């Protein structure tokens, strides 16, 4: 395990320059590029000069760039960067919304694993058959269909026709909060009615969000399984006369190693892919917050969200790497 | 021995040829002739390369999904080029100004228009009927015409983003992997910074902040303005909408290069250790020649597959951004924007979501099918198996005819 410790330290160290780089890019995006958002914050064309100057001073926009950068960094890490729309620190705004996004990604992840893994394995076991072909086409269609088209198709089928979901509001969190993720809390506290409410609201957006990732996972699992199947060890087991079910169990163990890391990456991808889903299903998550901040030229909010996304994404990558190193010792060296 | 090789050679000539194979042979011969015109003796010196291309084409011809993908892709490209001229109504003609029933007209309906417009300082007055074969949008525009005109927008964005982004990424990756050391470290750290952002989020942020700057730039550079208008087949009066459109363009280029840098660097690192690179260095070739003439052709296979698939992904992302209201705004014809319009009136105006959706799915599917096929063709193992299949058939048939 000494190798693992060293690997973790090394991998953790590359995290730091990336984080600094992320703040730099965020700074360039929000402070250097836009023409002049201050007038819009102050109230459009009618804003007085004094108001504009006041806002400029508040956000250090009249200072040299390094001062602006330091102000931004300080604001991001101490949560003192204010959203000009409601004068609340950006990350306080984001906090509640992140729970919605996280829960959405959780539901999507559930569907990804539920569909992607078994279908991929079936496709691999029945390779080059009709079943395989149908599943492969299905995966390809999943990947190629834009999420907004899929979403409206599903809304039409599941909401307008069968009325299997609710599309308005957000069910309240259960009274006892442990993890602060409503659906997990309702399971832990055995709050059945709340759980049903959460599922009713979230299953369709989750399903929609997860379907493209499920297609990717199907293809990946199939390839990984076939790759593991073509190894010499499989040939040896076959020669030894091991029955098919046990043979597949061995193959599966090898095949799942890369799949686990892909899963970690996919969870990051699901969290990042929420803006469109949240817009369509009207879920007040951080994706919707980012889009609203774009609409109102609310750059501090945009910075906060972008920064948060980058951190989540980088962390997901880090977890994927660590998982890979854990399950496959060869990677560490 | 000599006799044997001759036989093998002759046998290779006796592939079972379908019409497609003959067509692809003709095309490749044509291309070879064309290159021969530019570079003398090219054909003579590259016989083996031409043969390799022909074999690749045979493999492609024997993979129906890849062929389907190719057909879709070619149709998309042709429509992208001539689409705006096929459209029966110009994209900036708003029937809703003359007859409000043309707004969100259902598929198959006809709307009578009493048009009064000013053209070249003359008031023109005429009546006309618009037939909406697949419905109309919020402005009463014929959906089919807008879809056709939108093909150009999609294609131009698609091609230029892929031409610029990945090329830049591959060049950086080659430099980084080949030179190593401090250059490698700097390039890869910058790449990591960009890779730290989820693509869609970075694209959203950039296309939100870029339009102002780009619009300013265009207003001061009339030449760039006309060039962009010509490329997208837009009318000069739309010049003030270009900022948002090009913001998406720049945003997607920025999003799309880092992935390629990482991949190109990885393959360059392994390729660099090969003996032929050392030999090239020993005879004093410049680094640039080694990188682009020797290493690049050897690592390009998997990257080409990725590029093919990314043609589809760019369409998806671009349409997604315009669905979110970033990027192309009406009257600029754009598939994603049509869905954005339809979303507000969803179950009633289903055609605004359905038809652009079908178009996008078809095109993206086409690129993905082609990419899958290319992966099989460019992978030497699977290609050989395809070639053997071809050969075996011709051999058995030959045997029968001999008997």
XYZ file of C-alpha atoms in Angstrom:
736
model
C 0.000 0.000 0.000
C 3.035 2.274 0.147
C 2.752 2.630 -3.602
C -0.820 3.767 -3.228
C 0.094 6.485 -0.715
C 2.756 7.856 -2.999
C 0.360 7.779 -5.919
C -2.270 9.665 -3.955
C 0.192 12.389 -2.974
C 1.458 12.735 -6.532
C -2.045 12.837 -7.957
C -3.151 15.283 -5.277
C -0.294 17.638 -6.097
C -1.366 17.994 -9.715
C -4.728 19.065 -8.325
C -3.289 22.360 -7.062
C -1.980 23.897 -10.325
C -5.179 22.815 -12.051
C -7.224 24.604 -9.420
C -5.172 27.794 -9.821
C -5.542 27.506 -13.571
C -9.281 27.133 -13.205
C -9.513 30.369 -11.238
C -7.403 32.077 -13.913
C -9.675 30.960 -16.728
C -12.741 31.887 -14.726
C -11.222 35.312 -14.149
C -10.514 35.770 -17.845
C -14.050 34.717 -18.723
C -15.836 36.941 -16.269
C -13.683 40.020 -15.825
C -11.654 40.438 -18.967
C -13.890 39.388 -21.803
C -17.327 40.991 -21.328
C -17.695 44.528 -22.570
C -19.358 46.165 -19.592
C -21.864 44.365 -17.400
C -21.906 47.007 -14.668
C -24.401 49.228 -16.425
C -26.814 46.319 -16.642
C -26.407 45.562 -12.934
C -27.017 49.176 -12.039
C -30.325 49.144 -13.891
C -29.701 49.466 -17.612
C -29.407 52.646 -19.668
C -31.059 54.842 -17.057
C -28.468 54.100 -14.364
C -26.787 57.148 -12.877
C -23.051 57.595 -13.114
C -22.733 57.525 -9.352
C -24.460 54.147 -9.108
C -22.208 52.690 -11.784
C -19.116 53.999 -9.993
C -20.359 52.583 -6.705
C -20.825 49.115 -8.162
C -17.473 49.329 -9.895
C -15.836 50.106 -6.585
C -17.716 47.318 -4.825
C -16.499 44.729 -7.322
C -13.028 46.295 -7.641
C -13.640 46.824 -11.357
C -11.761 50.132 -11.305
C -8.603 48.490 -9.941
C -5.698 46.950 -11.891
C -6.213 43.352 -13.017
C -4.138 41.671 -10.273
C -6.241 43.393 -7.631
C -9.399 42.250 -9.398
C -8.014 38.720 -9.518
C -7.146 38.684 -5.824
C -10.583 40.071 -5.018
C -12.154 37.291 -7.042
C -10.050 34.543 -5.445
C -10.762 35.853 -1.990
C -14.443 36.065 -2.827
C -14.545 32.512 -4.103
C -12.728 30.935 -1.184
C -14.321 32.925 1.631
C -17.771 33.063 0.001
C -17.836 36.850 0.114
C -18.509 37.345 -3.600
C -21.997 38.819 -3.772
C -24.570 38.047 -6.398
C -25.421 41.540 -7.723
C -29.040 40.517 -8.241
C -29.964 39.735 -4.650
C -26.838 40.717 -2.663
C -26.442 37.220 -1.242
C -23.058 35.466 -1.381
C -22.872 33.409 -4.550
C -22.156 30.084 -2.895
C -25.049 30.524 -0.492
C -27.270 30.849 -3.526
C -25.660 27.818 -5.068
C -25.810 25.631 -1.960
C -29.536 24.872 -2.016
C -29.579 24.474 -5.756
C -26.685 22.067 -5.730
C -28.775 19.610 -3.724
C -31.360 19.543 -6.507
C -28.696 19.012 -9.137
C -26.993 16.336 -7.081
C -30.239 14.460 -6.568
C -30.987 14.715 -10.283
C -27.562 13.310 -11.114
C -28.135 10.551 -8.552
C -31.356 9.472 -10.246
C -29.687 9.652 -13.641
C -26.781 7.583 -12.345
C -29.200 4.961 -11.069
C -30.707 4.599 -14.538
C -27.289 4.622 -16.188
C -26.107 1.697 -14.090
C -29.451 -0.071 -14.306
C -29.539 0.057 -18.099
C -25.943 0.376 -19.198
C -24.326 -2.478 -17.305
C -26.792 -5.351 -17.883
C -27.542 -4.435 -21.482
C -23.846 -4.084 -22.246
C -23.112 -7.484 -20.731
C -26.029 -9.137 -22.552
C -24.845 -7.544 -25.772
C -21.353 -8.940 -25.225
C -22.483 -12.445 -24.236
C -24.764 -12.701 -27.263
C -22.243 -11.010 -29.524
C -22.946 -10.906 -33.258
C -26.522 -12.091 -32.786
C -29.764 -10.251 -33.506
C -30.057 -9.267 -29.809
C -26.592 -7.777 -29.942
C -27.372 -5.858 -33.087
C -30.592 -4.436 -31.670
C -28.855 -3.426 -28.447
C -25.987 -1.813 -30.315
C -28.366 0.185 -32.475
C -30.244 1.177 -29.323
C -27.024 2.377 -27.701
C -26.113 4.348 -30.803
C -29.554 5.984 -30.888
C -29.240 6.844 -27.184
C -25.914 8.533 -27.862
C -27.029 10.358 -30.991
C -30.313 11.775 -29.732
C -30.028 15.263 -28.289
C -31.230 15.377 -24.721
C -33.857 18.047 -25.455
C -35.492 15.944 -28.148
C -35.474 12.919 -25.859
C -36.923 15.032 -23.048
C -39.905 16.246 -25.075
C -40.551 12.755 -26.384
C -40.624 11.440 -22.814
C -42.759 14.320 -21.561
C -45.234 13.565 -24.291
C -45.294 9.843 -23.500
C -44.979 9.776 -19.715
C -46.570 13.057 -18.690
C -49.182 14.006 -21.268
C -50.252 10.484 -22.179
C -49.764 8.365 -19.076
C -49.372 11.052 -16.455
C -46.746 9.113 -14.542
C -44.832 12.070 -13.183
C -45.197 15.570 -11.813
C -43.450 18.439 -13.525
C -44.051 21.405 -11.236
C -42.436 22.513 -8.000
C -40.013 20.581 -5.850
C -41.210 18.240 -3.096
C -40.017 19.389 0.337
C -37.168 17.567 2.027
C -38.114 15.110 4.795
C -38.156 16.644 8.290
C -35.113 14.720 9.546
C -32.075 15.777 7.580
C -29.013 13.602 7.761
C -27.231 13.769 4.413
C -29.222 16.778 3.139
C -30.013 14.858 -0.048
C -33.810 14.532 0.239
C -34.203 11.171 -1.430
C -31.462 9.519 0.632
C -32.792 11.100 3.816
C -36.274 9.814 3.112
C -34.906 6.309 2.644
C -32.853 6.449 5.840
C -35.709 7.832 7.917
C -38.153 5.411 6.250
C -40.337 8.310 5.189
C -42.205 6.429 2.487
C -44.583 9.163 1.316
C -41.789 11.674 0.883
C -39.722 9.109 -0.976
C -42.570 8.517 -3.425
C -42.943 12.262 -3.931
C -39.239 12.649 -4.639
C -39.222 9.754 -7.065
C -42.325 10.995 -8.839
C -40.728 14.361 -9.449
C -37.228 13.224 -10.268
C -37.415 9.926 -12.108
C -38.207 11.335 -15.547
C -35.569 14.090 -15.561
C -33.084 11.556 -14.232
C -34.019 9.021 -16.858
C -33.702 11.636 -19.604
C -30.370 12.887 -18.323
C -28.998 9.386 -17.950
C -29.989 7.917 -21.260
C -27.038 9.172 -23.322
C -24.598 8.118 -20.618
C -26.339 4.724 -20.515
C -25.651 4.343 -24.223
C -21.990 5.159 -23.682
C -21.789 2.727 -20.762
C -23.453 -0.028 -22.811
C -20.884 0.280 -25.540
C -18.041 0.539 -23.090
C -19.163 -2.472 -21.066
C -19.571 -4.540 -24.210
C -16.080 -3.702 -25.478
C -14.540 -4.211 -22.070
C -16.238 -7.578 -21.672
C -15.151 -8.758 -25.103
C -11.610 -7.549 -24.445
C -11.511 -9.494 -21.184
C -13.036 -12.497 -22.947
C -10.285 -12.596 -25.559
C -7.514 -12.857 -22.964
C -5.371 -15.963 -22.609
C -6.699 -16.587 -19.111
C -10.160 -17.128 -20.581
C -8.744 -19.572 -23.082
C -7.134 -21.447 -20.220
C -10.397 -21.632 -18.291
C -12.193 -22.839 -21.400
C -9.570 -25.525 -21.960
C -9.924 -26.580 -18.356
C -13.599 -27.181 -19.005
C -15.063 -24.553 -16.677
C -18.818 -24.200 -17.235
C -19.985 -21.137 -19.094
C -21.644 -19.383 -16.168
C -18.439 -19.552 -14.085
C -16.356 -18.575 -17.058
C -18.451 -15.461 -17.541
C -18.125 -14.626 -13.867
C -14.342 -14.599 -14.227
C -14.507 -12.531 -17.380
C -16.909 -10.108 -15.741
C -14.535 -9.494 -12.857
C -11.810 -8.458 -15.264
C -14.169 -6.511 -17.465
C -15.574 -4.413 -14.639
C -12.215 -2.893 -13.682
C -12.237 -0.184 -16.349
C -16.017 0.121 -16.102
C -15.799 1.264 -12.474
C -13.560 4.177 -13.387
C -15.817 5.130 -16.268
C -18.711 5.198 -13.806
C -16.951 7.761 -11.631
C -16.252 9.892 -14.690
C -19.850 9.539 -15.800
C -21.174 10.797 -12.500
C -19.112 13.943 -12.992
C -20.413 14.167 -16.529
C -24.022 13.804 -15.332
C -23.579 16.605 -12.805
C -22.165 18.784 -15.557
C -24.820 17.877 -18.093
C -27.773 19.202 -16.116
C -28.410 22.711 -17.577
C -30.591 21.513 -20.447
C -32.478 18.953 -18.355
C -33.115 21.459 -15.578
C -34.389 24.009 -18.062
C -36.842 21.599 -19.651
C -38.088 20.017 -16.430
C -37.994 23.288 -14.549
C -35.792 22.074 -11.709
C -34.085 24.875 -9.763
C -30.585 23.397 -9.799
C -27.216 24.978 -10.483
C -27.514 24.421 -14.224
C -30.603 26.603 -14.316
C -28.851 29.099 -12.043
C -25.956 29.288 -14.508
C -28.339 29.924 -17.392
C -30.238 32.569 -15.469
C -26.996 34.283 -14.579
C -26.132 34.295 -18.285
C -29.492 35.838 -19.105
C -29.089 38.642 -16.545
C -25.367 39.160 -17.255
C -24.860 38.194 -13.631
C -21.174 37.385 -13.931
C -20.292 36.781 -10.270
C -22.936 34.049 -10.204
C -21.639 32.649 -13.473
C -18.123 32.556 -12.037
C -19.316 30.800 -8.915
C -21.187 28.119 -10.844
C -18.422 27.595 -13.381
C -15.870 27.340 -10.594
C -18.009 24.858 -8.696
C -18.547 22.744 -11.808
C -14.816 22.685 -12.468
C -14.088 21.573 -8.907
C -16.735 18.855 -9.040
C -15.472 17.689 -12.411
C -11.827 17.629 -11.349
C -12.759 15.790 -8.169
C -14.681 13.201 -10.183
C -11.601 12.703 -12.356
C -9.460 12.388 -9.252
C -11.801 9.794 -7.763
C -11.793 7.895 -11.058
C -7.993 7.817 -11.047
C -7.852 6.708 -7.424
C -10.455 3.998 -8.024
C -8.480 2.791 -10.988
C -5.313 2.668 -8.916
C -7.167 0.824 -6.157
C -8.605 -1.906 -8.360
C -5.655 -2.189 -10.702
C -2.292 -1.998 -8.879
C -0.365 -1.806 -12.155
C -1.521 1.780 -12.695
C 0.295 3.132 -9.680
C 3.760 2.714 -11.103
C 9.247 -18.848 -55.009
C 8.897 -16.163 -57.633
C 6.053 -18.059 -59.174
C 4.285 -18.223 -55.818
C 4.398 -14.480 -55.190
C 3.066 -13.843 -58.641
C 0.148 -16.102 -57.924
C -0.642 -14.337 -54.707
C -0.465 -11.040 -56.490
C -2.812 -12.200 -59.197
C -5.210 -13.599 -56.687
C -5.401 -10.255 -54.993
C -6.483 -8.768 -58.263
C -9.345 -11.238 -58.340
C -11.323 -9.842 -55.465
C -14.999 -10.342 -55.737
C -15.998 -6.880 -56.869
C -19.373 -5.354 -56.378
C -20.539 -2.214 -58.129
C -19.600 -0.201 -55.066
C -16.045 -1.527 -55.176
C -15.738 -0.502 -58.799
C -17.090 2.951 -58.012
C -14.736 3.406 -55.072
C -11.826 2.203 -57.241
C -12.727 4.780 -59.856
C -12.951 7.535 -57.230
C -9.598 6.634 -55.709
C -7.966 6.414 -59.135
C -9.406 9.799 -59.910
C -8.038 11.269 -56.711
C -4.647 9.720 -57.450
C -4.672 11.221 -60.941
C -5.562 14.576 -59.483
C -2.709 14.500 -56.992
C -0.477 13.364 -59.821
C -1.273 16.580 -61.651
C -0.013 18.622 -58.699
C 2.954 16.462 -57.702
C 4.791 14.752 -60.517
C 5.344 11.020 -60.263
C 3.239 10.863 -57.129
C 1.180 7.971 -58.458
C 4.197 5.899 -59.400
C 5.832 6.340 -56.031
C 2.705 5.732 -53.997
C 1.296 2.616 -55.646
C 1.147 0.813 -52.307
C -0.678 3.708 -50.689
C -3.289 3.717 -53.445
C -3.703 -0.039 -53.032
C -4.155 0.471 -49.278
C -6.827 3.082 -49.866
C -8.637 0.748 -52.227
C -8.581 -2.021 -49.636
C -9.968 0.389 -47.041
C -12.739 1.285 -49.438
C -13.534 -2.418 -49.942
C -13.785 -2.878 -46.201
C -16.078 0.137 -46.008
C -18.229 -1.254 -48.804
C -18.729 -4.444 -46.839
C -20.017 -2.714 -43.718
C -23.658 -1.646 -44.246
C -23.881 0.592 -41.137
C -20.784 2.523 -42.178
C -22.167 2.893 -45.698
C -25.443 4.177 -44.302
C -23.463 6.642 -42.211
C -21.499 7.718 -45.266
C -24.677 8.297 -47.273
C -26.204 10.392 -44.465
C -23.013 12.391 -44.067
C -22.717 13.076 -47.798
C -26.379 14.110 -47.919
C -25.766 16.428 -44.953
C -22.762 18.023 -46.616
C -24.557 18.496 -49.945
C -27.605 19.969 -48.197
C -25.341 22.180 -46.159
C -23.845 23.596 -49.333
C -26.929 23.966 -51.519
C -29.640 23.907 -48.816
C -30.183 27.683 -48.618
C -30.769 27.783 -52.389
C -33.238 24.886 -52.281
C -35.407 26.588 -49.676
C -38.597 27.806 -51.295
C -38.899 30.811 -48.956
C -36.056 33.049 -47.768
C -35.299 32.606 -44.086
C -35.806 36.319 -43.339
C -39.268 36.556 -44.860
C -41.752 36.668 -41.962
C -45.274 35.790 -43.157
C -46.590 36.517 -39.673
C -46.225 40.228 -40.478
C -48.902 39.914 -43.156
C -51.204 37.235 -41.795
C -51.165 36.231 -38.149
C -52.644 32.780 -38.848
C -49.324 31.771 -40.343
C -47.863 31.724 -36.821
C -47.354 28.108 -35.775
C -49.391 26.893 -38.761
C -49.938 23.142 -38.648
C -48.335 20.806 -41.180
C -50.199 20.693 -44.456
C -51.959 24.028 -44.064
C -52.068 26.838 -46.602
C -51.955 30.485 -45.643
C -52.909 33.365 -47.895
C -50.653 36.426 -47.649
C -51.243 39.998 -48.676
C -47.694 41.276 -48.797
C -46.660 44.900 -48.729
C -42.955 45.454 -48.501
C -40.327 48.051 -49.280
C -37.597 46.917 -51.587
C -34.956 49.223 -53.098
C -36.999 52.247 -52.029
C -40.075 50.998 -53.882
C -43.247 49.807 -52.228
C -44.096 46.406 -53.610
C -47.548 44.930 -53.264
C -48.449 41.347 -54.102
C -50.448 38.385 -52.875
C -49.211 34.875 -52.434
C -50.059 31.568 -50.755
C -47.633 29.717 -48.545
C -47.983 25.965 -48.304
C -46.610 24.618 -45.032
C -45.717 21.000 -45.777
C -44.338 20.377 -42.271
C -45.674 23.385 -40.412
C -44.349 26.830 -39.581
C -42.464 28.459 -36.742
C -43.269 31.444 -34.521
C -42.639 33.851 -37.387
C -44.739 31.916 -39.847
C -41.683 30.757 -41.734
C -41.975 27.503 -43.635
C -40.278 24.955 -41.393
C -38.859 23.002 -44.324
C -37.206 26.119 -45.732
C -35.730 27.058 -42.377
C -34.438 23.511 -41.890
C -32.768 23.625 -45.295
C -31.256 27.031 -44.611
C -30.227 25.837 -41.140
C -28.212 23.018 -42.710
C -25.749 25.649 -43.882
C -25.420 27.148 -40.407
C -24.862 23.712 -38.907
C -22.384 22.612 -41.563
C -20.285 25.779 -41.516
C -20.050 25.794 -37.724
C -19.371 22.063 -37.686
C -16.623 22.059 -40.311
C -14.803 25.142 -39.105
C -14.920 24.192 -35.450
C -13.510 20.757 -36.257
C -10.954 22.194 -38.671
C -9.605 24.683 -36.150
C -10.075 23.122 -32.699
C -8.726 19.588 -33.143
C -5.977 20.728 -35.539
C -4.704 23.154 -32.946
C -5.014 20.455 -30.281
C -3.159 17.834 -32.320
C -0.302 20.224 -33.146
C 0.121 21.128 -29.479
C -0.027 17.451 -28.518
C 2.634 16.544 -31.071
C 4.938 19.311 -29.886
C 4.333 18.422 -26.270
C 4.901 14.702 -26.708
C 7.867 15.011 -29.051
C 9.904 17.589 -27.171
C 9.005 16.619 -23.611
C 10.553 18.473 -20.701
C 9.481 21.968 -19.785
C 7.485 22.548 -22.993
C 5.528 19.385 -22.325
C 4.887 20.392 -18.737
C 3.632 23.862 -19.654
C 1.390 22.716 -22.485
C -0.106 19.884 -20.469
C -0.804 22.043 -17.425
C -2.662 24.530 -19.637
C -4.537 21.654 -21.251
C -5.478 20.322 -17.819
C -6.876 23.713 -16.859
C -9.232 23.640 -19.811
C -10.084 19.985 -19.328
C -11.063 20.763 -15.752
C -14.221 22.430 -17.045
C -17.129 20.376 -18.252
C -17.428 21.184 -21.961
C -21.043 22.323 -21.907
C -20.524 24.631 -18.922
C -17.441 26.270 -20.400
C -19.271 26.687 -23.691
C -22.248 28.280 -21.922
C -20.025 30.668 -19.977
C -17.995 31.648 -23.025
C -20.924 32.112 -25.359
C -22.490 34.326 -22.716
C -19.533 36.689 -22.404
C -18.079 36.686 -25.927
C -20.809 38.203 -28.179
C -20.094 41.859 -27.316
C -16.423 41.634 -28.164
C -17.000 39.688 -31.356
C -19.698 42.091 -32.521
C -17.318 44.984 -31.942
C -14.626 43.232 -33.908
C -17.002 42.553 -36.803
C -18.221 46.127 -36.873
C -14.671 47.349 -37.355
C -13.717 44.745 -39.951
C -16.078 44.913 -42.946
C -14.148 42.239 -44.782
C -14.609 39.677 -41.989
C -18.256 40.720 -41.889
C -18.912 39.957 -45.550
C -16.921 36.747 -45.348
C -18.988 35.442 -42.452
C -22.250 36.502 -44.089
C -21.278 34.690 -47.314
C -20.258 31.566 -45.399
C -23.542 31.302 -43.553
C -25.557 32.442 -46.608
C -27.105 35.289 -44.623
C -28.480 38.644 -45.744
C -26.400 41.771 -44.915
C -29.063 43.110 -42.576
C -28.450 40.229 -40.155
C -25.000 41.526 -39.407
C -25.918 42.518 -35.864
C -26.904 38.968 -34.993
C -23.535 37.534 -35.950
C -21.921 38.259 -32.577
C -23.922 35.604 -30.757
C -23.525 33.070 -33.537
C -19.763 33.482 -33.676
C -19.542 33.458 -29.883
C -20.706 29.837 -29.968
C -18.197 29.182 -32.714
C -15.284 30.524 -30.678
C -16.572 28.904 -27.484
C -16.742 25.468 -29.067
C -13.254 25.810 -30.535
C -11.943 26.619 -27.079
C -13.811 23.647 -25.648
C -12.776 21.232 -28.358
C -8.981 21.432 -28.548
C -7.710 20.117 -25.166
C -9.017 16.567 -25.578
C -7.058 16.194 -28.784
C -3.892 17.571 -27.224
C -4.012 14.930 -24.530
C -4.620 12.082 -26.957
C -2.069 13.235 -29.530
C 0.520 13.658 -26.783
C -0.120 10.175 -25.437
C 0.334 8.481 -28.788
C 3.321 10.663 -29.668
C 5.028 9.627 -26.455
C 4.901 5.945 -27.414
C 5.557 6.575 -31.097
C 8.628 8.690 -30.367
C 10.455 5.678 -28.925
C 10.337 3.820 -32.244
C 13.451 3.165 -34.243
C 12.293 5.007 -37.329
C 12.085 8.269 -35.398
C 15.640 7.796 -34.186
C 16.739 7.025 -37.742
C 15.019 10.128 -39.041
C 16.771 12.169 -36.396
C 20.098 10.518 -37.215
C 19.931 11.545 -40.875
C 19.340 15.109 -39.715
C 15.656 15.706 -40.458
C 14.167 18.705 -38.719
C 11.848 18.143 -35.762
C 8.993 19.581 -37.753
C 9.440 17.069 -40.573
C 9.689 14.206 -38.128
C 6.584 15.304 -36.247
C 4.317 16.016 -39.162
C 5.594 13.704 -41.897
C 6.577 10.686 -39.848
C 4.906 10.580 -36.458
C 1.564 12.166 -37.379
C 0.581 9.636 -40.081
C 1.223 6.845 -37.592
C -0.917 8.238 -34.788
C -3.711 9.728 -36.883
C -5.893 6.588 -37.101
C -7.705 6.692 -33.747
C -7.739 10.500 -33.881
C -9.559 10.382 -37.217
C -12.236 8.182 -35.691
C -12.593 10.647 -32.836
C -12.824 13.567 -35.269
C -15.544 11.817 -37.254
C -17.616 11.253 -34.142
C -16.969 14.803 -32.953
C -18.535 16.161 -36.131
C -21.742 14.766 -34.667
C -20.987 15.944 -31.153
C -20.367 19.499 -32.325
C -23.799 19.523 -33.950
C -25.330 18.213 -30.726
C -23.610 20.781 -28.537
C -24.194 23.674 -30.905
C -27.882 22.846 -31.216
C -28.016 22.409 -27.439
C -26.587 25.877 -26.904
C -29.015 27.476 -29.315
C -31.783 25.493 -27.646
C -30.780 27.238 -24.428
C -31.058 30.584 -26.185
C -27.322 31.095 -26.639
C -25.852 31.296 -30.088
C -27.984 31.673 -33.173
C -30.999 33.914 -32.649
C -33.850 34.350 -35.122
C -33.920 35.209 -37.965
C -30.700 33.219 -38.368
C -31.889 29.742 -39.320
C -30.712 27.158 -36.813
C -32.005 23.718 -35.884
C -31.525 24.088 -32.155
C -33.235 27.442 -32.157
C -36.309 25.963 -33.873
C -36.622 23.465 -31.016
C -36.218 26.341 -28.579
C -39.201 28.071 -30.211
C -41.248 24.894 -30.197
C -40.438 24.131 -26.566
C -42.631 26.957 -25.313
C -45.637 25.582 -27.196
C -44.689 21.971 -26.901
C -47.611 19.605 -27.178
C -49.522 21.922 -29.549
C -46.665 22.833 -31.883
C -45.076 19.378 -31.800
C -43.672 19.738 -35.317
C -41.228 22.399 -34.182
C -39.614 19.881 -31.843
C -40.132 16.727 -33.882
C -38.781 17.636 -37.316
C -35.619 19.522 -36.305
C -35.111 16.752 -33.742
C -35.328 14.064 -36.412
C -32.890 15.985 -38.606
C -30.368 16.375 -35.787
C -30.655 12.733 -34.728
C -30.207 11.547 -38.306
C -27.117 13.619 -38.948
C -25.478 12.760 -35.627
C -26.311 9.102 -36.117
C -24.729 9.275 -39.559
C -21.456 10.623 -38.200
C -21.451 8.068 -35.383
C -22.085 5.165 -37.771
C -19.321 6.392 -40.039
C -16.999 6.777 -37.053
C -17.726 3.227 -35.881
C -17.089 1.928 -39.378
C -13.844 3.877 -39.664
C -12.670 2.451 -36.368
C -13.081 -1.062 -37.754
C -11.459 -0.141 -41.041
C -8.495 1.710 -39.556
C -7.857 -1.023 -37.006
C -5.518 -3.387 -38.872
C -6.803 -6.482 -37.066
C -10.436 -6.099 -38.041
C -9.558 -4.862 -41.497
C -7.514 -7.927 -42.261
C -10.395 -10.139 -41.230
C -12.653 -8.246 -43.608
C -10.120 -8.600 -46.395
C -9.839 -12.316 -45.763
C -13.571 -12.650 -46.081
C -13.379 -10.901 -49.426
C -10.548 -13.113 -50.580
C -12.085 -16.384 -49.454
C -15.196 -15.757 -51.460
C -13.285 -15.008 -54.607
C -11.166 -18.116 -54.096
C -14.120 -20.473 -53.742
C -15.822 -18.926 -56.721
C -12.637 -19.222 -58.681
C -12.456 -22.901 -57.674
C -15.964 -23.536 -58.864
C -15.385 -21.926 -62.193
C -12.177 -23.943 -62.565
C -13.974 -27.152 -61.777
